[in-house]
Short mmCIF file of C-alpha atoms in Angstrom, two decimals:
data_model
loop_
_atom_site.label_atom_id
_atom_site.label_comp_id
_atom_site.label_asym_id
_atom_site.label_seq_id
_atom_site.Cartn_x
_atom_site.Cartn_y
_atom_site.Cartn_z
CA MET W 112 -29.70 -38.53 27.85
CA SER W 113 -28.33 -35.81 25.59
CA SER W 114 -27.67 -32.37 27.10
CA THR W 115 -27.86 -30.66 23.72
CA ALA W 116 -30.22 -27.68 23.83
CA LYS W 117 -33.31 -28.07 21.72
CA PRO W 118 -34.31 -25.35 19.25
CA ALA W 119 -37.24 -23.11 19.99
CA ALA W 120 -40.65 -24.29 18.89
CA ASP W 121 -40.51 -22.11 15.80
CA GLY W 122 -36.95 -23.25 14.92
CA LEU W 123 -33.59 -21.49 14.86
CA SER W 124 -32.81 -18.59 12.55
CA TYR W 125 -29.60 -17.37 10.89
CA GLU W 126 -29.80 -14.22 13.03
CA GLN W 127 -29.89 -16.34 16.21
CA ALA W 128 -26.70 -17.99 14.95
CA GLY W 129 -25.10 -14.54 14.81
CA VAL W 130 -25.55 -13.51 11.16
CA ASP W 131 -27.74 -10.49 10.40
CA ILE W 132 -28.76 -10.60 6.74
CA THR W 133 -30.64 -7.31 7.11
CA ALA W 134 -27.46 -5.55 8.25
CA GLY W 135 -25.62 -6.99 5.26
CA ASN W 136 -28.25 -5.69 2.86
CA LYS W 137 -28.07 -2.28 4.53
CA LEU W 138 -24.32 -2.22 3.98
CA VAL W 139 -24.66 -3.11 0.29
CA ASP W 140 -27.11 -0.23 -0.14
CA ALA W 141 -24.57 2.09 1.51
CA ILE W 142 -21.73 0.83 -0.71
CA LYS W 143 -23.48 1.32 -4.06
CA PRO W 144 -23.20 5.14 -4.18
CA LEU W 145 -19.58 4.92 -3.01
CA ALA W 146 -18.74 2.51 -5.81
CA ARG W 147 -20.38 4.82 -8.37
CA THR W 148 -17.90 7.57 -7.45
CA THR W 149 -15.07 5.31 -8.64
CA ARG W 150 -16.47 4.57 -12.11
CA ARG W 151 -14.00 4.88 -14.97
CA THR W 152 -13.69 3.88 -18.61
CA GLY W 153 -14.31 0.13 -18.79
CA SER W 154 -16.69 -0.04 -15.83
CA LEU W 155 -19.87 -1.90 -16.74
CA ALA W 156 -22.47 -3.18 -14.30
CA GLY W 157 -22.92 -1.80 -10.80
CA LEU W 158 -22.77 -3.80 -7.58
CA GLY W 159 -25.21 -6.58 -6.87
CA GLY W 160 -24.35 -9.26 -9.43
CA PHE W 161 -22.43 -12.45 -8.80
CA GLY W 162 -19.26 -10.91 -10.21
CA GLY W 163 -17.86 -7.58 -11.33
CA LEU W 164 -17.65 -6.76 -15.02
CA PHE W 165 -14.97 -4.71 -16.77
CA ASP W 166 -14.52 -3.98 -20.49
CA LEU W 167 -10.78 -4.03 -21.21
CA LYS W 168 -11.27 -3.22 -24.89
CA ALA W 169 -12.90 0.10 -23.97
CA CYS W 170 -9.61 1.21 -22.38
CA GLY W 171 -7.90 1.26 -25.77
CA TYR W 172 -5.09 -1.22 -25.17
CA GLU W 173 -3.49 -2.74 -28.28
CA ASP W 174 -1.49 -5.65 -26.84
CA PRO W 175 -2.42 -5.74 -23.15
CA VAL W 176 -0.98 -7.88 -20.41
CA LEU W 177 -3.09 -8.20 -17.26
CA ILE W 178 -1.37 -7.73 -13.90
CA ALA W 179 -2.97 -8.78 -10.61
CA ALA W 180 -2.03 -8.10 -7.00
CA ASN W 181 -3.57 -8.72 -3.61
CA ASP W 182 -2.65 -7.65 -0.10
CA GLY W 183 -3.94 -6.63 3.30
CA VAL W 184 -2.89 -3.95 5.77
CA GLY W 185 -1.24 -6.12 8.40
CA THR W 186 -1.50 -5.25 12.07
CA LYS W 187 -2.03 -1.57 11.32
CA LEU W 188 -5.63 -2.77 11.35
CA ARG W 189 -5.29 -3.50 15.07
CA ILE W 190 -4.66 0.19 15.77
CA ALA W 191 -7.70 1.18 13.71
CA ILE W 192 -9.90 -1.26 15.63
CA ASP W 193 -8.53 -0.42 19.08
CA SER W 194 -8.83 3.34 18.50
CA GLY W 195 -12.19 3.17 16.71
CA GLN W 196 -10.77 5.08 13.73
CA HIS W 197 -11.85 3.27 10.57
CA SER W 198 -12.00 6.02 7.95
CA THR W 199 -8.53 5.74 6.36
CA ILE W 200 -7.60 2.06 6.67
CA GLY W 201 -9.39 1.40 3.36
CA ILE W 202 -6.98 3.79 1.60
CA ASP W 203 -4.13 1.60 2.89
CA LEU W 204 -5.87 -1.49 1.56
CA VAL W 205 -6.05 -0.09 -1.96
CA ALA W 206 -2.57 1.42 -1.82
CA MET W 207 -0.79 -1.81 -0.99
CA SER W 208 -2.09 -3.52 -4.12
CA VAL W 209 -2.11 -0.68 -6.65
CA ASN W 210 1.42 0.39 -5.73
CA ASP W 211 2.50 -3.17 -6.53
CA LEU W 212 0.77 -2.97 -9.91
CA ILE W 213 2.38 0.30 -10.92
CA VAL W 214 5.93 -0.99 -10.35
CA GLN W 215 5.34 -3.40 -13.21
CA GLY W 216 4.11 -0.60 -15.44
CA GLY W 217 0.46 -1.50 -14.93
CA GLU W 218 -2.44 0.92 -14.82
CA PRO W 219 -4.87 -0.18 -12.08
CA LEU W 220 -8.26 -0.85 -13.66
CA PHE W 221 -10.46 -2.29 -10.94
CA PHE W 222 -10.46 -3.33 -7.31
CA LEU W 223 -12.37 -5.80 -5.14
CA ASP W 224 -12.40 -5.96 -1.36
CA TYR W 225 -13.00 -8.67 1.23
CA PHE W 226 -14.37 -7.61 4.63
CA ALA W 227 -14.75 -10.28 7.32
CA CYS W 228 -16.05 -9.83 10.85
CA ALA W 229 -17.80 -11.58 13.72
CA SER W 230 -20.90 -9.40 13.69
CA LEU W 231 -21.52 -6.74 11.09
CA ASP W 232 -21.68 -3.12 12.22
CA PRO W 233 -22.91 -1.31 9.08
CA ASP W 234 -21.62 2.08 10.27
CA HIS W 235 -18.08 0.83 10.92
CA ALA W 236 -18.05 -1.19 7.71
CA SER W 237 -19.34 1.77 5.71
CA SER W 238 -16.54 3.93 7.12
CA VAL W 239 -13.96 1.37 6.03
CA ILE W 240 -15.44 1.12 2.54
CA GLU W 241 -15.58 4.91 2.21
CA GLY W 242 -11.80 4.75 2.62
CA ILE W 243 -11.58 2.02 -0.01
CA ALA W 244 -13.55 4.17 -2.43
CA GLU W 245 -11.25 7.13 -1.71
CA GLY W 246 -8.21 4.95 -2.39
CA CYS W 247 -9.74 3.83 -5.68
CA ARG W 248 -10.35 7.44 -6.69
CA GLN W 249 -6.73 8.31 -5.88
CA ALA W 250 -5.56 5.36 -7.97
CA GLY W 251 -8.01 5.93 -10.83
CA CYS W 252 -9.46 2.43 -10.59
CA ALA W 253 -13.06 1.26 -10.25
CA LEU W 254 -14.47 -0.49 -7.19
CA ILE W 255 -16.49 -3.15 -9.00
CA GLY W 256 -17.30 -5.62 -6.25
CA GLY W 257 -16.30 -7.39 -3.10
CA GLU W 258 -17.41 -9.71 -0.35
CA THR W 259 -18.68 -9.10 3.17
CA ALA W 260 -18.43 -12.16 5.41
CA GLU W 261 -20.10 -12.27 8.82
CA MET W 262 -18.53 -15.21 10.70
CA PRO W 263 -19.45 -15.50 14.39
CA GLY W 264 -16.98 -17.65 16.27
CA MET W 265 -14.13 -16.82 13.91
CA TYR W 266 -13.41 -13.28 15.15
CA ALA W 267 -13.64 -11.56 18.52
CA ALA W 268 -16.44 -9.05 19.01
CA GLY W 269 -15.60 -5.78 17.27
CA ASP W 270 -12.77 -7.25 15.21
CA TYR W 271 -12.65 -7.42 11.43
CA ASP W 272 -10.16 -8.29 8.72
CA LEU W 273 -9.52 -6.91 5.26
CA ALA W 274 -8.04 -8.11 1.99
CA GLY W 275 -7.86 -6.31 -1.32
CA PHE W 276 -7.50 -7.47 -4.91
CA ALA W 277 -6.46 -5.21 -7.78
CA VAL W 278 -6.19 -5.91 -11.50
CA GLY W 279 -4.38 -3.67 -13.95
CA ALA W 280 -3.05 -3.74 -17.48
CA ALA W 281 -0.01 -2.61 -19.42
CA GLU W 282 1.02 -2.72 -23.03
CA ARG W 283 3.39 -5.66 -23.41
CA ARG W 284 6.16 -3.38 -24.68
CA ALA W 285 5.85 -1.14 -21.60
CA LEU W 286 6.20 -3.77 -18.87
CA LEU W 287 8.70 -3.08 -16.09
CA PRO W 288 11.42 -3.67 -15.09
CA LYS W 289 13.24 -3.22 -18.37
CA LYS W 290 16.18 -5.40 -19.21
CA THR W 291 18.29 -2.30 -19.85
CA VAL W 292 18.92 -1.57 -16.14
CA LYS W 293 22.71 -1.30 -15.81
CA PRO W 294 25.51 0.20 -13.70
CA GLY W 295 25.43 3.99 -13.80
CA ASP W 296 21.66 4.25 -13.71
CA VAL W 297 20.26 6.57 -11.04
CA LEU W 298 18.08 5.67 -8.05
CA ILE W 299 15.33 8.23 -7.46
CA GLY W 300 13.39 8.08 -4.21
CA LEU W 301 9.78 9.23 -3.77
CA ALA W 302 8.88 10.36 -0.25
CA SER W 303 6.56 8.26 1.88
CA SER W 304 3.82 9.55 4.17
CA GLY W 305 5.19 7.51 7.10
CA PRO W 306 5.39 3.77 7.79
CA HIS W 307 2.61 3.13 5.23
CA SER W 308 1.34 -0.37 6.14
CA ASN W 309 4.54 -2.17 7.06
CA GLY W 310 6.33 -2.90 10.31
CA TYR W 311 3.28 -2.35 12.50
CA SER W 312 3.90 -5.38 14.70
CA LEU W 313 7.19 -3.71 15.68
CA ILE W 314 5.50 -0.31 15.96
CA ARG W 315 2.85 -1.74 18.29
CA LYS W 316 5.60 -3.35 20.36
CA VAL W 317 7.31 0.04 20.73
CA VAL W 318 4.00 1.55 21.85
CA GLU W 319 3.61 -1.28 24.36
CA VAL W 320 7.07 -0.92 25.93
CA THR W 321 6.72 2.86 26.18
CA GLY W 322 3.36 2.54 27.91
CA LEU W 323 1.74 5.15 25.68
CA ASP W 324 -2.00 5.28 25.11
CA TYR W 325 -3.26 5.59 21.55
CA ALA W 326 -5.45 8.51 22.68
CA ALA W 327 -2.41 10.43 24.00
CA PRO W 328 -0.60 13.07 21.91
CA ALA W 329 1.93 11.51 19.56
CA PRO W 330 5.50 12.24 20.77
CA PHE W 331 6.54 12.94 17.18
CA ALA W 332 3.36 14.86 16.22
CA PRO W 333 1.93 16.52 19.36
CA ASP W 334 -0.99 18.09 17.48
CA SER W 335 -2.31 14.59 16.75
CA THR W 336 -3.19 11.59 18.86
CA LEU W 337 -0.80 8.67 18.62
CA ALA W 338 -3.45 6.55 16.88
CA SER W 339 -4.26 9.21 14.29
CA ALA W 340 -0.58 9.80 13.54
CA LEU W 341 0.15 6.08 13.15
CA LEU W 342 -2.92 5.67 10.93
CA THR W 343 -1.67 8.20 8.37
CA PRO W 344 -2.64 6.43 5.13
CA THR W 345 -0.21 4.92 2.67
CA ARG W 346 0.74 7.20 -0.21
CA ILE W 347 -0.64 6.07 -3.55
CA TYR W 348 1.91 6.67 -6.32
CA VAL W 349 -0.17 5.58 -9.30
CA LYS W 350 -1.00 8.86 -11.02
CA PRO W 351 2.46 10.51 -10.81
CA VAL W 352 4.17 7.31 -11.93
CA LEU W 353 1.77 6.82 -14.85
CA HIS W 354 2.41 10.45 -15.82
CA ALA W 355 6.16 9.78 -15.82
CA LEU W 356 5.84 6.53 -17.75
CA ARG W 357 3.69 8.08 -20.46
CA ARG W 358 5.46 11.40 -20.93
CA HIS W 359 9.11 10.91 -20.02
CA ARG W 360 11.76 8.58 -21.33
CA GLY W 361 14.39 6.84 -19.30
CA LEU W 362 12.37 5.22 -16.49
CA LYS W 363 13.55 1.62 -16.41
CA ALA W 364 12.31 0.11 -13.16
CA LEU W 365 10.37 0.79 -9.97
CA ALA W 366 10.60 -0.76 -6.51
CA HIS W 367 7.76 -0.48 -3.99
CA ILE W 368 9.43 -0.21 -0.56
CA THR W 369 7.18 -2.39 1.57
CA GLY W 370 7.99 -5.16 4.07
CA GLY W 371 11.71 -5.87 3.89
CA GLY W 372 12.57 -2.21 3.39
CA PHE W 373 15.41 -1.24 1.06
CA VAL W 374 17.34 -4.44 1.63
CA GLU W 375 14.81 -6.83 0.15
CA ASN W 376 12.81 -4.72 -2.31
CA ILE W 377 15.43 -2.96 -4.43
CA PRO W 378 17.14 -6.22 -5.55
CA ARG W 379 13.81 -7.53 -6.87
CA VAL W 380 14.12 -5.23 -9.90
CA LEU W 381 17.88 -5.45 -10.49
CA PRO W 382 19.68 -7.78 -12.91
CA ASP W 383 21.67 -10.53 -11.18
CA ASP W 384 24.98 -8.81 -11.92
CA CYS W 385 23.92 -5.47 -10.41
CA ALA W 386 23.66 -3.98 -6.93
CA ALA W 387 22.48 -0.64 -5.57
CA GLU W 388 24.39 2.01 -3.66
CA VAL W 389 22.09 4.13 -1.48
CA SER W 390 23.10 7.43 0.11
CA LEU W 391 21.08 7.55 3.33
CA GLY W 392 21.93 11.21 3.88
CA ALA W 393 19.75 12.14 0.90
CA ILE W 394 16.60 11.03 2.74
CA GLU W 395 14.49 13.42 4.77
CA VAL W 396 13.36 11.01 7.47
CA PRO W 397 9.84 11.58 8.90
CA ASP W 398 9.80 12.18 12.65
CA VAL W 399 7.88 8.97 13.32
CA PHE W 400 10.93 6.91 12.36
CA THR W 401 13.26 8.95 14.56
CA TRP W 402 10.91 8.33 17.48
CA LEU W 403 10.61 4.60 16.76
CA ARG W 404 14.38 4.22 16.61
CA SER W 405 14.89 6.07 19.88
CA ALA W 406 11.93 4.72 21.87
CA GLY W 407 12.49 1.14 20.77
CA GLY W 408 16.28 1.15 20.71
CA ILE W 409 16.05 -0.22 17.18
CA ALA W 410 19.31 -0.82 15.32
CA ASP W 411 19.77 0.96 12.00
CA SER W 412 20.07 -2.36 10.18
CA GLU W 413 16.67 -3.36 11.59
CA MET W 414 15.16 0.00 10.61
CA LEU W 415 16.36 -0.42 7.03
CA ARG W 416 14.99 -3.92 6.59
CA THR W 417 11.67 -3.28 8.34
CA PHE W 418 10.54 0.25 7.40
CA ASN W 419 10.62 2.48 4.34
CA CYS W 420 12.37 5.16 6.49
CA GLY W 421 10.82 7.93 4.40
CA ILE W 422 11.04 6.51 0.86
CA GLY W 423 7.97 4.63 -0.33
CA MET W 424 8.92 4.10 -3.97
CA ILE W 425 12.22 4.02 -5.85
CA ALA W 426 12.53 4.69 -9.57
CA ILE W 427 15.56 3.64 -11.60
CA ALA W 428 16.40 5.82 -14.60
CA SER W 429 19.26 6.41 -16.96
CA GLU W 430 21.55 9.27 -15.95
CA ARG W 431 20.57 11.19 -19.06
CA TYR W 432 16.92 11.46 -18.00
CA ALA W 433 17.23 11.48 -14.20
CA ASP W 434 16.91 15.23 -13.65
CA SER W 435 13.93 15.60 -15.98
CA LEU W 436 12.23 12.65 -14.27
CA ILE W 437 12.74 14.22 -10.84
CA LEU W 438 11.18 17.41 -12.20
CA ALA W 439 8.25 15.44 -13.65
CA PHE W 440 7.57 13.86 -10.27
CA ALA W 441 7.77 17.26 -8.59
CA GLU W 442 5.23 18.66 -11.06
CA GLN W 443 2.86 15.90 -9.88
CA GLY W 444 3.28 16.85 -6.23
CA GLU W 445 5.89 14.24 -5.30
CA THR W 446 9.06 14.91 -3.33
CA ALA W 447 11.74 13.13 -5.35
CA VAL W 448 15.46 12.91 -4.55
CA ARG W 449 18.56 11.25 -5.96
CA LEU W 450 19.35 8.33 -3.69
CA GLY W 451 22.34 6.76 -5.40
CA ASN W 452 23.21 4.53 -8.34
CA VAL W 453 23.09 1.06 -9.77
CA VAL W 454 26.59 -0.49 -9.59
CA GLU W 455 28.29 -3.72 -10.52
CA ARG W 456 27.64 -6.50 -8.05
CA SER W 457 30.69 -7.46 -6.03
CA SER W 458 31.69 -10.83 -4.63
CA ASP W 459 30.44 -9.93 -1.13
CA ASP W 460 26.90 -10.59 -2.41
CA HIS W 461 25.46 -7.43 -0.81
CA ARG W 462 22.79 -6.35 -3.25
CA VAL W 463 22.23 -3.03 -1.46
CA ARG W 464 25.11 -1.00 -0.03
CA PHE W 465 24.57 2.00 2.21
CA SER W 466 26.62 5.11 2.79
CA GLY W 467 26.07 7.96 5.23
CA SER W 468 23.37 8.03 7.91
CA LEU W 469 19.61 8.52 8.06
CA TRP W 470 19.98 10.77 11.07
CA PRO W 471 21.11 14.41 10.48
CA GLY W 472 23.15 14.61 13.68
CA GLU W 473 25.19 11.56 12.66
CA ARG W 474 25.96 12.43 9.05
#
């Protein structure tokens, strides 16, 4: 005799299986006005169709190349969930994709999100998507659609996951990196807002071994809780970089300093016969990194290949235009510094060479 439970006399429902269609509809209604705040040239239909529409011709491109990127926010999301602070993680989601678009010279045009959870909480989800809309406004791209997936049995109660998808465009002639990158070119670093969305598995391990509570004051920012400080959103570099690309000559390449730090990201935009020399003493290191190094006993080599250490984006420019480019970034509110130079690659195969120290007391 089977022990399988029989359905109720009136049959099972989707809600009894753990999926609340009404909550999903409520969330869509909440998202629509947020999406409208991100409208830009090229935006067509609103939310609610089977796909998002965008009119590339309306943007005025002559010979466009489409550029696509997708990403998540890694285990930074765990801190948002555990602390109940959901309002800025959506900015991170947008930032991680649009910052990848801009390094190839692409203007972000539109964004789509994917939100998956065990059981939909419309208030929490709305808070996340408010952050996504804010990130889109900062990047100048339209939120034209997305997907909300309620999947009981796949996630623990209260957990959710995020993915983001961005599409941009660039004129074919303006694609980066340029083939003219050569020894003597200057590395220009743009300041980060903190760890951005990389290295958070290591950050969470440091928090664990120190025994700190996310609700406690942050050791490196005592006016903030540890969770709030660690959830500082990723800086979005789109508008200042587009300004520089459109109004200033000499910008040849850009490197988004994400997972892998300086060691892995700078070589991605260098010719095979080139390397980079980085002066660590030029970097003003945010206090969060000083604390992580000390509290976790993290070696400098590990810091440099895991975190951005205070530099979220690196521009490569010819010496002739370097100073004017630094000024252009400053006019757009960015802190920009000379970090070093492109050099000839040596036989030791080190694509990035460091001099000096990140830490003022050791320089």
